[in-house]
Amino acid sequence: MRLRTSLGAAGIITALALTGCAGGGSDTGSAESGAALTIAKPDGAITTESHNPFLGDSSASKYGYAKVIFEPLALVNPTGDLGTTPWLAESVEWNDDYTQLTVVPRSGVTWSDGTPFTGEDIVFTFDQFLDGRLADTSGLKYEGATVDGDAITLTFADSKFVSQARVLHTPIVPKHIWENIDDPNTDPLTGEGLAVGTGPYVLDNWSTESVTLTANPDYWGGELAVPALNYVSYGDNAALTTALVSGEADWAQAFIPQIQESYLAADEDNHYLVSPTAGSGTLFMNLQAEPFDDPALREALAWTIDRQAYVDIAREGASEAVWSVTGLGNLLENEVLPEFADQEYAVDVDKARDILSEAGYTWEDDTLIDPDGEAVSFSISVPAGWSDWNTEQALLAEELDAALGIEVQVDQPDWGGWDAARQEGTFQAIIHWLEETGNAYGLYTSTMDPKWIVDDRAQFNFGRFEDPAVTEALNTYANTASEDERQAALATMQRAFVENVPAIPLGSHPLLGQYNTRSYVGFPTDDDQYASADPTQPAIVQILTKLQPAG
């Protein structure tokens, strides 16, 4: 299936223009009298200036302000309705096998230096990947473009069904400036007049303490209620929380421990939005070594682990438990096969013990003994300082000892040691995220796809599951032009996951946003998740066009 188009997407841009003008035309909401918003991160000092949106280590990427300068063709919502909203393109349409994307450039758009935006800018942006001027870090495998009147068709070497957002979120840059840049892979774009975009804000001032952007007076989406954005990075979550509570910062994306007491209770205008995504925090087990080479043990764990405790205690409510035997969360309930629609795990220790007994396990002085007569024990590894998952390690150790008599060692190495072990397969169990695709493929490729094992090093599928039928199904799901074939492939993958329990999803991997409504309203809410409230995501441009003065 295609990523669903958001309700009202066809008319949303007209609505944006109307609401933008309404806010800008009022006395309290004009760019002259409105309050600036301070957007904060807890990443420490960002000392090197770079406005290049294609560089992951540029200050524009680290702070997130690249996304309000350079806009994409469309916005793919990773939460809510998972919909697609055309943005710099008036329309986007994939062909049947998702190897071609046809877009119509939005008319009436200008770059912030006054130059008209045209389809040539779109073609130029993607052609930079074709001729090697830009590294294809997103794996787009772009092959070229054709133009037919206003319509531009971009062609890719393979199907983009499971990576539509990677294409649609590519930042579009101005040909008249970038064609004169010698090396777009390294240029910091700090020269005079280089940080030019179509976005709602333009760069005003950069320093190591903060970055200021002001509203683009000629923005195609209409006047903006917020006249300026200040981007600031604090030393850690504690400093960021202090800034949010004091009003020094207005909007952030961070995991804040005890957020009710430390942030929400401080002011009724403080808000916190947890937006579930299709991915999840997942327990990966090494299927190639004891004790996890036995599917009976894995299934018994799946009937013992308390996912709600993960949500309530480890994540402090910032998640949504995943109980379906398919491993899919509520956002993807439409991809759960009818045969599994009502099949969910629960904390059922008696069932877990029955599974183990039938597989030849016994207990000796409340310790689980495997069929070979050895006590069952293993370690769970998460980097030190990852507080939510460190807490989950302790929960799992307590649960599995009390329920099944398994000794679980809590391993908290530094990042380097953990990263090496997960890639090399020298761990026993780890907690990890999933590849995000907005559909069921993300879970199943992350846990069962051998494509992630290159030179005996894993990027996903850390348990190293391999089944030729599942591999073929994964490839079919990602590449076929037939919806019937995709559904058949989904059935193969899903049944294999249920039968083999190659990994155990715990709870949705959320996007988080903290914001206050003292000056502006219109942010996403639990009842209207038109986007996540995470200001580092591409949809920040959509949020900024919806904000209106409070009161």
Coordinates of C-alpha atoms in Angstrom, one line a residue:
M1 CA 0.0 0.0 0.0
R2 CA 1.1 3.6 -0.5
L3 CA 1.7 5.8 2.5
R4 CA -1.7 7.2 3.2
T5 CA -2.4 10.8 2.2
S6 CA -3.4 12.9 5.1
L7 CA -7.1 13.8 5.4
G8 CA -7.6 17.1 3.7
A9 CA -4.1 17.1 2.2
A10 CA -5.3 18.4 -1.1
G11 CA -6.6 21.6 0.6
I12 CA -4.1 21.9 3.4
I13 CA -1.9 24.4 1.7
T14 CA -4.8 26.8 1.0
A15 CA -5.7 26.4 4.7
L16 CA -2.2 27.2 5.8
A17 CA -2.1 30.4 3.7
L18 CA -5.5 31.4 5.2
T19 CA -4.6 30.7 8.8
G20 CA -1.1 32.3 8.4
C21 CA -2.7 35.5 7.1
A22 CA -5.3 35.5 9.9
G23 CA -2.6 35.2 12.6
G24 CA -0.3 37.7 10.9
G25 CA -3.1 40.2 10.4
S26 CA -4.0 40.4 14.1
D27 CA -2.4 43.0 16.4
T28 CA -1.1 40.2 18.8
G29 CA 0.1 37.8 16.1
S30 CA 2.1 40.0 13.7
A31 CA 5.8 39.5 13.1
E32 CA 6.3 42.9 14.7
S33 CA 4.7 42.2 18.1
G34 CA 4.9 38.4 18.5
A35 CA 7.2 36.6 20.9
A36 CA 10.1 34.5 19.6
L37 CA 10.2 30.8 20.3
T38 CA 13.3 29.2 21.7
I39 CA 13.9 25.6 20.5
A40 CA 16.3 23.7 22.7
K41 CA 18.3 20.5 22.6
P42 CA 20.4 18.7 25.4
D43 CA 23.4 17.9 23.2
G44 CA 26.0 20.3 24.7
A45 CA 28.0 23.0 22.9
I46 CA 27.8 23.1 19.1
T47 CA 31.0 24.9 18.2
T48 CA 31.4 24.7 14.5
E49 CA 29.1 26.7 12.1
S50 CA 27.7 24.8 9.1
H51 CA 24.4 25.3 7.4
N52 CA 24.6 22.3 5.0
P53 CA 21.4 20.3 5.3
F54 CA 23.0 17.2 3.8
L55 CA 25.7 16.9 6.5
G56 CA 24.6 15.0 9.6
D57 CA 27.3 16.7 11.7
S58 CA 26.5 20.2 10.6
S59 CA 25.2 22.7 13.1
A60 CA 22.1 23.0 11.0
S61 CA 21.5 19.3 11.4
K62 CA 22.5 19.0 15.1
Y63 CA 20.3 22.0 16.1
G64 CA 17.6 21.1 13.6
Y65 CA 17.3 24.5 12.0
A66 CA 18.1 23.2 8.5
K67 CA 14.5 21.9 8.4
V68 CA 13.0 25.4 8.6
I69 CA 15.3 26.7 5.9
F70 CA 15.3 23.9 3.3
E71 CA 12.0 22.2 2.6
P72 CA 11.2 18.7 1.2
L73 CA 8.8 17.6 -1.6
A74 CA 6.3 16.2 0.9
L75 CA 5.9 15.5 4.6
V76 CA 5.4 11.9 5.8
N77 CA 3.8 11.7 9.2
P78 CA 5.6 9.0 11.2
T79 CA 2.7 8.9 13.7
G80 CA -1.1 9.6 13.7
D81 CA -2.5 8.6 10.3
L82 CA 1.0 7.9 8.8
G83 CA -0.2 10.1 6.0
T84 CA 1.7 12.0 3.3
T85 CA 1.1 15.8 2.8
P86 CA 2.5 17.4 -0.4
W87 CA 4.7 20.3 0.4
L88 CA 7.1 21.9 -2.1
A89 CA 5.4 19.6 -4.6
E90 CA 1.7 20.3 -5.3
S91 CA 1.3 16.6 -5.8
V92 CA 3.3 13.4 -5.4
E93 CA 2.5 10.1 -7.0
W94 CA 4.4 6.8 -7.1
N95 CA 4.1 4.2 -10.0
D96 CA 3.0 0.7 -9.2
D97 CA 6.4 -0.7 -8.2
Y98 CA 7.6 2.5 -6.5
T99 CA 10.6 2.9 -8.8
Q100 CA 9.3 6.2 -10.1
L101 CA 8.0 9.3 -8.3
T102 CA 6.1 11.9 -10.3
V103 CA 5.9 15.4 -8.7
V104 CA 4.4 18.7 -9.8
P105 CA 6.4 21.7 -8.3
R106 CA 4.4 24.1 -6.3
S107 CA 3.8 27.4 -8.1
G108 CA 4.3 30.8 -6.6
V109 CA 7.2 29.8 -4.5
T110 CA 10.4 31.8 -4.3
W111 CA 13.8 31.2 -2.7
S112 CA 14.5 33.5 0.2
D113 CA 16.8 35.6 -2.0
G114 CA 13.8 36.3 -4.3
T115 CA 14.7 33.9 -7.1
P116 CA 11.7 31.9 -8.3
F117 CA 11.6 28.2 -7.3
T118 CA 11.1 25.9 -10.3
G119 CA 11.2 22.2 -11.3
E120 CA 14.9 22.7 -12.3
D121 CA 15.7 23.0 -8.6
I122 CA 14.2 19.6 -7.9
V123 CA 16.0 17.9 -10.8
F124 CA 19.3 19.6 -9.9
T125 CA 19.0 18.5 -6.3
F126 CA 18.6 14.9 -7.2
D127 CA 21.0 15.0 -10.0
Q128 CA 23.7 15.8 -7.5
F129 CA 23.4 12.2 -6.3
L130 CA 23.6 11.0 -9.9
D131 CA 26.9 12.6 -10.8
G132 CA 28.4 12.0 -7.3
R133 CA 28.5 15.6 -6.3
L134 CA 26.5 14.5 -3.2
A135 CA 27.1 11.2 -1.4
D136 CA 24.0 9.0 -1.5
T137 CA 23.9 8.5 2.3
S138 CA 20.2 7.6 2.3
G139 CA 20.6 4.9 -0.3
L140 CA 18.3 6.5 -2.8
K141 CA 19.9 4.9 -5.9
Y142 CA 18.6 7.7 -8.0
E143 CA 18.9 7.1 -11.8
G144 CA 17.7 10.3 -13.4
A145 CA 14.7 12.5 -14.2
T146 CA 12.3 13.2 -17.1
V147 CA 10.2 16.3 -17.5
D148 CA 6.8 16.4 -19.1
G149 CA 5.2 19.8 -18.9
D150 CA 4.9 20.7 -15.2
A151 CA 5.4 17.0 -14.2
I152 CA 8.8 15.7 -13.2
T153 CA 9.4 12.0 -12.9
L154 CA 12.3 10.8 -10.7
T155 CA 13.5 7.3 -11.4
F156 CA 15.2 5.0 -8.9
A157 CA 17.1 1.7 -9.3
D158 CA 14.9 -0.2 -6.9
S159 CA 11.5 0.1 -5.2
K160 CA 11.1 2.8 -2.6
F161 CA 7.9 1.3 -1.1
V162 CA 9.6 0.8 2.3
S163 CA 11.6 4.0 2.1
Q164 CA 9.3 6.6 0.6
A165 CA 10.0 9.1 3.4
R166 CA 13.8 9.1 2.5
V167 CA 13.0 10.3 -1.0
L168 CA 10.2 12.7 -0.1
H169 CA 12.1 14.3 2.8
T170 CA 15.2 15.1 0.7
P171 CA 15.9 18.8 1.2
I172 CA 15.5 20.7 -2.0
V173 CA 18.3 23.3 -2.7
P174 CA 18.5 26.2 -5.2
K175 CA 20.3 25.3 -8.4
H176 CA 21.4 28.9 -8.9
I177 CA 23.5 28.8 -5.8
W178 CA 24.5 25.1 -5.4
E179 CA 25.8 24.7 -9.0
N180 CA 28.6 27.1 -8.0
I181 CA 29.5 25.1 -4.9
D182 CA 32.7 23.1 -5.5
D183 CA 32.0 20.2 -3.0
P184 CA 28.5 20.0 -1.5
N185 CA 29.7 17.1 0.6
T186 CA 31.9 19.3 2.7
D187 CA 30.9 23.0 2.1
P188 CA 29.6 24.5 5.3
L189 CA 27.5 27.1 3.4
T190 CA 28.8 29.9 5.7
G191 CA 29.6 32.3 2.8
E192 CA 27.4 35.3 2.3
G193 CA 24.1 34.5 0.7
L194 CA 24.6 30.7 0.6
A195 CA 22.0 29.6 3.2
V196 CA 19.1 30.2 0.9
G197 CA 15.9 28.1 1.1
T198 CA 12.2 28.1 0.5
G199 CA 11.4 27.6 4.1
P200 CA 9.4 29.7 6.6
Y201 CA 12.5 31.1 8.3
V202 CA 15.9 32.6 7.2
L203 CA 19.2 32.7 9.0
D204 CA 19.7 35.9 11.0
N205 CA 22.6 35.2 13.4
W206 CA 24.9 32.3 14.3
S207 CA 27.0 32.0 17.5
T208 CA 28.3 29.1 19.6
E209 CA 25.7 30.1 22.2
S210 CA 22.6 30.2 20.0
V211 CA 21.3 30.5 16.4
T212 CA 18.6 33.0 15.5
L213 CA 16.3 32.8 12.5
T214 CA 13.6 35.3 11.5
A215 CA 10.4 34.8 9.6
N216 CA 10.6 34.7 5.8
P217 CA 8.5 37.7 4.8
D218 CA 7.8 36.1 1.4
Y219 CA 7.0 32.6 2.5
W220 CA 4.7 30.8 0.1
G221 CA 2.6 29.4 3.0
G222 CA 1.5 32.9 4.2
E223 CA 2.5 35.1 7.1
L224 CA 3.9 33.5 10.2
A225 CA 2.6 34.2 13.7
V226 CA 6.1 33.5 15.2
P227 CA 8.5 36.3 14.2
A228 CA 11.7 34.5 15.2
L229 CA 13.2 31.2 16.3
N230 CA 16.1 30.9 18.7
Y231 CA 18.0 27.6 18.7
V232 CA 19.9 26.7 21.9
S233 CA 21.8 23.6 23.0
Y234 CA 22.1 22.9 26.7
G235 CA 24.7 20.6 28.4
D236 CA 22.3 17.8 29.4
N237 CA 18.7 16.9 30.1
A238 CA 18.8 18.5 33.6
A239 CA 19.9 21.9 32.2
L240 CA 17.3 21.6 29.4
T241 CA 14.6 20.8 31.9
T242 CA 15.5 23.9 34.0
A243 CA 15.3 26.1 30.9
L244 CA 11.9 24.7 30.0
V245 CA 10.5 25.2 33.5
S246 CA 11.9 28.7 33.8
G247 CA 10.5 29.7 30.4
E248 CA 14.0 30.3 29.0
A249 CA 13.2 27.6 26.4
D250 CA 9.8 27.0 24.8
W251 CA 10.1 23.8 22.7
A252 CA 12.3 20.7 22.9
Q253 CA 12.7 17.1 22.2
A254 CA 14.2 15.1 25.1
F255 CA 13.5 12.2 27.4
I256 CA 13.0 14.0 30.8
P257 CA 12.8 11.7 33.8
Q258 CA 9.9 12.3 36.2
I259 CA 8.5 14.7 33.7
Q260 CA 5.2 15.2 35.5
E261 CA 6.9 16.5 38.6
S262 CA 9.9 18.2 37.0
Y263 CA 8.1 19.9 34.0
L264 CA 4.3 19.5 33.7
A265 CA 3.4 20.5 37.2
A266 CA 5.4 23.7 37.0
D267 CA 3.0 25.5 34.7
E268 CA -0.4 24.6 33.2
D269 CA 0.8 25.9 29.9
N270 CA 3.6 23.2 29.8
H271 CA 2.7 20.3 27.6
Y272 CA 4.3 17.0 26.6
L273 CA 3.3 14.9 23.6
V274 CA 4.3 11.2 23.2
S275 CA 3.8 10.2 19.6
P276 CA 4.1 6.4 18.9
T277 CA 5.8 5.4 15.7
A278 CA 5.8 2.1 13.8
G279 CA 9.1 1.1 15.4
S280 CA 9.7 -0.1 18.9
G281 CA 12.3 -0.7 21.6
T282 CA 13.1 -4.4 21.1
L283 CA 14.8 -7.1 23.0
F284 CA 17.2 -8.8 20.5
M285 CA 18.5 -12.2 21.4
N286 CA 21.6 -14.0 19.9
L287 CA 19.9 -16.9 18.1
Q288 CA 23.2 -18.5 17.3
A289 CA 24.3 -19.3 20.9
E290 CA 22.9 -20.7 24.1
P291 CA 20.5 -20.1 25.6
F292 CA 18.6 -18.3 22.8
D293 CA 19.2 -20.9 20.1
D294 CA 16.1 -22.6 21.6
P295 CA 12.8 -21.1 20.4
A296 CA 11.0 -22.6 23.4
L297 CA 13.0 -20.4 25.7
R298 CA 12.4 -17.3 23.5
E299 CA 8.6 -18.0 23.5
A300 CA 8.6 -18.5 27.3
L301 CA 10.3 -15.1 27.7
A302 CA 7.6 -13.6 25.5
W303 CA 5.0 -14.8 27.9
T304 CA 6.8 -13.5 30.9
I305 CA 8.1 -10.0 30.1
D306 CA 5.8 -7.2 31.3
R307 CA 5.6 -4.7 28.4
Q308 CA 3.4 -2.4 30.5
A309 CA 6.1 -2.1 33.1
Y310 CA 8.5 -1.1 30.3
V311 CA 6.1 1.7 29.4
D312 CA 5.2 2.8 32.9
I313 CA 8.5 2.5 34.7
A314 CA 11.4 2.4 32.2
R315 CA 9.9 4.8 29.8
E316 CA 7.8 6.7 32.4
G317 CA 4.8 6.6 30.1
A318 CA 6.6 7.7 27.0
S319 CA 5.7 4.7 24.9
E320 CA 2.9 2.3 24.1
A321 CA 3.1 -1.4 25.0
V322 CA 3.4 -3.9 22.1
W323 CA 1.5 -7.1 23.1
S324 CA 0.6 -8.5 19.7
V325 CA 2.2 -11.9 18.9
T326 CA 3.1 -10.4 15.5
G327 CA 5.3 -7.8 17.2
L328 CA 3.4 -4.9 15.5
G329 CA 2.1 -2.0 17.5
N330 CA -1.3 -0.3 17.3
L331 CA -0.3 2.0 14.5
L332 CA 0.1 -1.0 12.2
E333 CA -2.9 -2.9 13.3
N334 CA -4.1 -2.9 9.7
E335 CA -1.2 -5.1 8.8
V336 CA -1.9 -7.8 11.4
L337 CA -3.2 -10.9 9.7
P338 CA -6.8 -11.9 10.6
E339 CA -5.5 -15.1 12.1
F340 CA -3.5 -13.1 14.6
A341 CA -5.9 -10.2 15.2
D342 CA -6.8 -11.3 18.7
Q343 CA -3.7 -13.1 19.7
E344 CA -1.7 -11.2 22.2
Y345 CA 1.0 -12.0 24.7
A346 CA 0.3 -11.4 28.4
V347 CA 2.3 -11.9 31.6
D348 CA 1.3 -15.6 32.0
V349 CA 4.0 -17.3 34.1
D350 CA 2.1 -20.6 34.2
K351 CA 2.0 -20.7 30.4
A352 CA 5.7 -19.9 30.2
R353 CA 6.6 -22.6 32.6
D354 CA 4.4 -25.1 30.7
I355 CA 6.3 -24.3 27.5
L356 CA 9.6 -24.8 29.1
S357 CA 8.5 -28.1 30.8
E358 CA 7.3 -29.5 27.5
A359 CA 10.7 -28.6 26.0
G360 CA 12.6 -30.5 28.6
Y361 CA 13.5 -27.8 31.1
T362 CA 13.2 -28.4 34.9
W363 CA 13.7 -26.4 38.1
E364 CA 16.2 -27.0 40.9
D365 CA 15.8 -24.9 44.0
D366 CA 13.8 -22.4 41.9
T367 CA 16.6 -22.2 39.3
L368 CA 15.7 -23.0 35.7
I369 CA 17.7 -25.9 34.3
D370 CA 18.0 -26.5 30.6
P371 CA 17.7 -30.0 29.0
D372 CA 21.4 -30.5 29.2
G373 CA 21.4 -30.0 33.0
E374 CA 22.8 -26.5 33.0
A375 CA 21.4 -23.5 34.9
V376 CA 20.0 -21.0 32.5
S377 CA 21.5 -17.5 32.7
F378 CA 22.4 -14.7 30.3
S379 CA 23.3 -11.1 30.1
I380 CA 21.4 -8.1 28.7
S381 CA 23.6 -5.3 27.4
V382 CA 22.7 -1.6 27.0
P383 CA 25.2 1.3 27.1
A384 CA 25.7 3.0 30.4
G385 CA 23.8 6.2 30.7
W386 CA 20.8 5.1 28.6
S387 CA 18.7 5.6 31.6
D388 CA 15.3 4.3 30.3
W389 CA 16.8 1.0 28.9
N390 CA 19.1 0.7 31.9
T391 CA 16.0 0.7 34.0
E392 CA 14.4 -1.9 31.7
Q393 CA 17.5 -4.1 32.2
A394 CA 16.9 -4.1 35.9
L395 CA 13.2 -4.8 35.4
L396 CA 13.9 -7.8 33.1
A397 CA 16.4 -9.2 35.6
E398 CA 13.9 -9.0 38.4
E399 CA 11.0 -10.4 36.3
L400 CA 12.8 -13.4 34.9
D401 CA 14.4 -14.4 38.1
A402 CA 11.1 -14.2 40.1
A403 CA 9.0 -15.9 37.4
L404 CA 11.3 -18.4 35.7
G405 CA 14.4 -18.7 37.9
I406 CA 16.7 -17.2 35.3
E407 CA 19.7 -15.3 36.4
V408 CA 20.1 -12.2 34.3
Q409 CA 23.3 -10.2 34.4
V410 CA 23.0 -6.5 33.7
D411 CA 25.8 -5.3 31.4
Q412 CA 26.3 -1.6 30.8
P413 CA 29.5 -1.1 28.7
D414 CA 30.5 2.1 27.0
W415 CA 29.1 2.8 23.5
G416 CA 32.1 1.4 21.7
G417 CA 32.1 -1.9 23.4
W418 CA 28.3 -2.3 23.0
D419 CA 28.5 -1.3 19.3
A420 CA 31.2 -3.8 18.6
A421 CA 29.4 -6.7 20.3
R422 CA 26.1 -6.0 18.5
Q423 CA 27.8 -5.9 15.2
E424 CA 30.0 -8.9 15.7
G425 CA 27.4 -11.1 17.4
T426 CA 29.3 -11.5 20.7
F427 CA 26.4 -10.4 22.9
Q428 CA 23.7 -12.6 24.5
A429 CA 20.8 -10.1 24.5
I430 CA 20.6 -6.3 23.8
I431 CA 17.8 -3.7 23.7
H432 CA 17.7 -1.8 20.4
W433 CA 15.6 0.2 18.1
L434 CA 14.2 -0.9 14.7
E435 CA 14.6 0.3 11.1
E436 CA 11.8 2.8 10.6
T437 CA 9.8 2.3 7.4
G438 CA 6.2 3.2 8.5
N439 CA 5.0 -0.3 7.8
A440 CA 5.4 -3.9 9.0
Y441 CA 8.6 -4.3 6.9
G442 CA 10.5 -2.3 9.5
L443 CA 10.1 -4.9 12.2
Y444 CA 10.5 -7.9 10.1
T445 CA 13.6 -6.7 8.1
S446 CA 15.2 -5.6 11.4
T447 CA 14.8 -9.0 13.0
M448 CA 14.9 -11.5 10.2
D449 CA 16.6 -10.1 7.1
P450 CA 20.2 -11.4 6.3
K451 CA 20.8 -8.4 4.1
W452 CA 21.9 -6.5 7.2
I453 CA 24.9 -8.9 7.7
V454 CA 27.8 -7.7 5.7
D455 CA 31.3 -9.1 6.2
D456 CA 30.0 -10.9 9.2
R457 CA 29.0 -7.6 10.9
A458 CA 25.3 -6.7 11.6
Q459 CA 23.6 -3.4 11.3
F460 CA 20.2 -5.0 12.2
N461 CA 19.0 -8.6 12.5
F462 CA 21.5 -8.9 15.4
G463 CA 20.2 -12.3 16.2
R464 CA 21.2 -13.5 12.7
F465 CA 17.9 -15.1 11.8
E466 CA 17.9 -16.7 8.4
D467 CA 15.2 -18.5 6.5
P468 CA 15.2 -18.5 2.6
A469 CA 11.4 -18.3 2.5
V470 CA 11.4 -15.3 4.8
T471 CA 14.2 -13.6 2.9
E472 CA 12.3 -14.0 -0.4
A473 CA 9.1 -12.6 1.3
L474 CA 11.0 -9.6 2.6
N475 CA 12.3 -8.9 -0.9
T476 CA 8.8 -9.3 -2.4
Y477 CA 7.2 -7.1 0.1
A478 CA 9.7 -4.3 -0.5
N479 CA 9.7 -4.6 -4.3
T480 CA 6.6 -6.0 -5.9
A481 CA 4.1 -4.0 -7.9
S482 CA 1.3 -6.4 -6.9
E483 CA -0.7 -5.7 -3.6
D484 CA -1.7 -9.4 -3.6
E485 CA 1.9 -10.5 -3.7
R486 CA 2.8 -8.0 -1.0
Q487 CA 0.0 -9.4 1.3
A488 CA 1.2 -13.0 0.6
A489 CA 4.7 -11.9 1.5
L490 CA 3.5 -10.3 4.7
A491 CA 1.8 -13.5 5.7
T492 CA 5.0 -15.5 5.3
M493 CA 7.0 -12.9 7.3
Q494 CA 4.4 -12.6 10.0
R495 CA 3.9 -16.3 10.5
A496 CA 7.6 -16.8 10.8
F497 CA 7.9 -14.1 13.4
V498 CA 5.1 -15.6 15.5
E499 CA 6.5 -19.1 15.2
N500 CA 10.1 -18.4 15.8
V501 CA 10.0 -15.4 18.2
P502 CA 13.3 -14.0 16.8
A503 CA 13.0 -10.8 18.9
I504 CA 10.6 -9.4 21.5
P505 CA 9.3 -5.8 20.9
L506 CA 8.6 -4.1 24.2
G507 CA 7.0 -0.8 23.4
S508 CA 6.7 1.7 20.6
H509 CA 9.7 3.9 19.9
P510 CA 8.1 7.3 20.3
L511 CA 8.8 10.8 19.1
L512 CA 8.7 13.2 22.0
G513 CA 8.0 16.9 22.2
Q514 CA 7.8 19.4 25.1
Y515 CA 6.3 22.8 24.5
N516 CA 4.5 25.6 26.2
T517 CA 1.4 27.4 25.0
R518 CA 2.0 30.7 26.8
S519 CA 2.5 32.6 23.6
Y520 CA 1.2 30.3 20.8
V521 CA -1.3 27.5 20.3
G522 CA -1.8 25.0 17.4
F523 CA 0.8 22.5 18.4
P524 CA 0.0 18.8 17.8
T525 CA -1.9 17.2 20.6
D526 CA -3.0 13.7 21.6
D527 CA -6.3 14.4 19.9
D528 CA -4.7 15.8 16.7
Q529 CA -1.4 14.2 15.9
Y530 CA -1.2 15.8 12.5
A531 CA 2.6 15.6 13.2
S532 CA 4.7 14.7 16.2
A533 CA 5.7 17.6 18.5
D534 CA 9.4 16.9 17.9
P535 CA 10.9 20.1 16.6
T536 CA 13.8 18.2 15.0
Q537 CA 11.5 16.4 12.5
P538 CA 10.7 17.7 8.9
A539 CA 7.1 18.5 9.9
I540 CA 8.3 21.4 12.0
V541 CA 7.5 23.6 9.0
Q542 CA 3.9 22.4 9.1
I543 CA 3.6 23.1 12.8
L544 CA 5.0 26.6 12.4
T545 CA 2.4 27.4 9.8
K546 CA -0.4 26.3 12.2
L547 CA 0.7 28.2 15.3
Q548 CA -1.4 31.1 16.3
P549 CA -1.2 33.6 19.1
A550 CA -2.5 32.3 22.4
G551 CA -5.6 34.0 23.9

